[in-house]
Short mmCIF file of C-alpha atoms in Angstrom, two decimals:
data_model
loop_
_atom_site.label_atom_id
_atom_site.label_comp_id
_atom_site.label_asym_id
_atom_site.label_seq_id
_atom_site.Cartn_x
_atom_site.Cartn_y
_atom_site.Cartn_z
CA UNK I 1129 -16.10 -78.21 0.50
CA UNK I 1130 -17.45 -77.02 3.82
CA UNK I 1131 -14.91 -77.73 6.43
CA UNK I 1132 -15.65 -76.97 10.32
CA UNK I 1133 -14.59 -74.20 12.20
CA UNK I 1134 -12.14 -74.43 14.64
CA UNK I 1135 -10.84 -70.82 14.96
CA UNK I 1136 -12.99 -69.17 17.78
CA UNK I 1137 -10.68 -65.87 18.37
CA UNK I 1138 -7.39 -64.11 18.73
CA UNK I 1139 -6.00 -63.11 22.02
CA UNK I 1140 -2.79 -60.79 21.94
CA UNK I 1141 0.20 -61.60 24.18
CA UNK I 1142 2.40 -58.71 24.59
CA UNK I 1143 5.47 -58.03 26.25
CA UNK I 1144 5.79 -56.47 29.77
CA UNK I 1145 8.95 -55.35 31.44
CA UNK I 1146 7.26 -55.35 34.96
CA UNK I 1147 3.86 -57.94 34.90
CA UNK I 1148 2.83 -56.26 38.41
CA UNK I 1149 3.26 -52.85 37.06
CA UNK I 1150 1.53 -53.52 33.53
CA UNK I 1151 -1.79 -54.95 35.44
CA UNK I 1152 -2.06 -51.92 37.61
CA UNK I 1153 -1.67 -49.72 34.56
CA UNK I 1154 -4.45 -51.71 32.86
CA UNK I 1155 -6.38 -51.86 35.96
CA UNK I 1156 -6.50 -48.22 36.97
CA UNK I 1157 -5.79 -46.78 33.36
CA UNK I 1158 -7.62 -48.72 31.01
CA UNK I 1159 -10.24 -50.39 33.15
CA UNK I 1160 -9.61 -53.92 32.88
CA UNK I 1161 -11.47 -55.47 35.83
CA UNK I 1162 -10.56 -59.33 36.04
CA UNK I 1163 -7.30 -60.80 36.16
CA UNK I 1164 -7.47 -64.73 35.26
CA UNK I 1165 -3.77 -65.45 36.14
CA UNK I 1166 -1.17 -63.62 37.37
CA UNK I 1167 2.44 -64.29 38.69
CA UNK I 1168 5.73 -62.60 38.49
CA UNK I 1169 6.49 -63.81 34.51
CA UNK I 1170 2.65 -63.84 33.23
CA UNK I 1171 -0.40 -62.56 33.63
CA UNK I 1172 -4.05 -62.87 31.92
CA UNK I 1173 -6.74 -59.81 32.28
CA UNK I 1174 -9.63 -58.89 30.78
CA UNK I 1175 -12.20 -56.11 30.09
CA UNK I 1176 -15.16 -56.75 28.80
CA UNK I 1177 -15.09 -59.13 25.98
CA UNK I 1178 -11.17 -58.61 25.44
CA UNK I 1179 -8.64 -60.66 26.84
CA UNK I 1180 -4.98 -59.83 26.72
CA UNK I 1181 -1.90 -62.13 27.85
CA UNK I 1182 1.43 -60.87 29.06
CA UNK I 1183 4.94 -62.41 29.08
CA UNK I 1184 7.79 -60.93 31.21
CA UNK I 1185 10.59 -59.73 28.32
CA UNK I 1186 13.94 -57.98 30.04
CA UNK I 1187 14.20 -55.75 26.83
CA UNK I 1188 12.06 -52.92 26.17
CA UNK I 1189 12.47 -53.54 22.49
CA UNK I 1190 9.74 -56.30 22.48
CA UNK I 1191 6.96 -53.98 24.00
CA UNK I 1192 7.69 -50.99 22.06
CA UNK I 1193 7.63 -52.88 18.87
CA UNK I 1194 4.46 -54.65 19.42
CA UNK I 1195 0.90 -53.81 18.63
CA UNK I 1196 -2.78 -55.18 18.35
CA UNK I 1197 -6.36 -53.96 17.28
CA UNK I 1198 -9.58 -54.45 19.10
CA UNK I 1199 -12.73 -54.32 17.63
CA UNK I 1200 -15.10 -51.84 19.96
CA UNK I 1201 -18.66 -50.57 20.20
CA UNK I 1202 -19.42 -46.82 21.27
CA UNK I 1203 -15.64 -45.48 20.15
CA UNK I 1204 -16.34 -42.10 21.15
CA UNK I 1205 -17.36 -42.97 24.80
CA UNK I 1206 -14.08 -45.02 25.35
CA UNK I 1207 -12.00 -42.29 23.59
CA UNK I 1208 -13.27 -39.98 26.04
CA UNK I 1209 -12.90 -42.19 29.07
CA UNK I 1210 -8.71 -42.68 27.89
CA UNK I 1211 -8.76 -39.60 26.79
CA UNK I 1212 -9.29 -38.19 30.66
CA UNK I 1213 -6.61 -40.96 31.74
CA UNK I 1214 -3.81 -39.34 29.13
CA UNK I 1215 -3.09 -42.55 27.54
CA UNK I 1216 -4.06 -41.37 23.75
CA UNK I 1217 -1.00 -42.18 21.73
CA UNK I 1218 0.28 -38.61 20.29
CA UNK I 1219 -0.30 -39.80 16.85
CA UNK I 1220 -3.73 -41.57 17.40
CA UNK I 1221 -6.20 -39.15 17.98
CA UNK I 1222 -9.78 -40.64 17.20
CA UNK I 1223 -10.55 -40.17 13.50
CA UNK I 1224 -12.38 -42.17 10.80
CA UNK I 1225 -10.27 -43.78 8.38
CA UNK I 1226 -10.72 -43.93 4.77
CA UNK I 1227 -10.58 -48.14 5.43
CA UNK I 1228 -13.92 -47.69 6.68
CA UNK I 1229 -13.10 -47.71 10.69
CA UNK I 1230 -12.73 -44.85 13.29
CA UNK I 1231 -9.84 -45.63 15.67
CA UNK I 1232 -7.88 -44.22 17.65
CA UNK I 1233 -4.47 -45.57 19.58
CA UNK I 1234 -2.96 -45.74 23.11
CA UNK I 1235 0.29 -46.92 24.55
CA UNK I 1236 0.59 -48.58 27.91
CA UNK I 1237 3.48 -47.90 30.39
CA UNK I 1238 5.87 -50.06 28.29
CA UNK I 1239 5.54 -48.77 24.96
CA UNK I 1240 2.63 -51.67 23.74
CA UNK I 1241 0.55 -49.95 20.74
CA UNK I 1242 -3.20 -50.86 21.08
CA UNK I 1243 -5.62 -49.71 18.63
CA UNK I 1244 -9.04 -49.71 19.17
CA UNK I 1245 -11.38 -49.37 15.90
CA UNK I 1246 -15.23 -49.43 15.24
CA UNK I 1247 -16.67 -50.00 12.08
CA UNK I 1248 -18.13 -46.89 10.16
CA UNK I 1249 -21.69 -46.77 8.88
CA UNK I 1250 -21.69 -46.66 5.18
CA UNK I 1251 -22.93 -42.88 5.90
CA UNK I 1252 -20.16 -42.02 7.72
CA UNK I 1253 -17.61 -42.77 4.77
#
């Protein structure tokens, strides 16, 4: 059965203890350059084709237990950029994974874990 395609893309909605501080972190440390919406309780920001929403929470348990995964291209260059900003997760260095991805992880200013990955070529597996 041919059914219509309704799902376009996923957009993470992450928790923040302070929206302004989070937006500043993503702009200064992660290179996000577009703000779609911003107030004290919610923000929408973007870099390239990656859009992320933030909601204000009052308990660090939310960001410290949240994560998302971002497909990227030229991951080695992105890793160099983020390593120079000091945001690489201590257990998240760039490496090839057995499930066919080359990836690394960062923590944002309130503890959200973001993994960045690029599919490996068959010859790299």
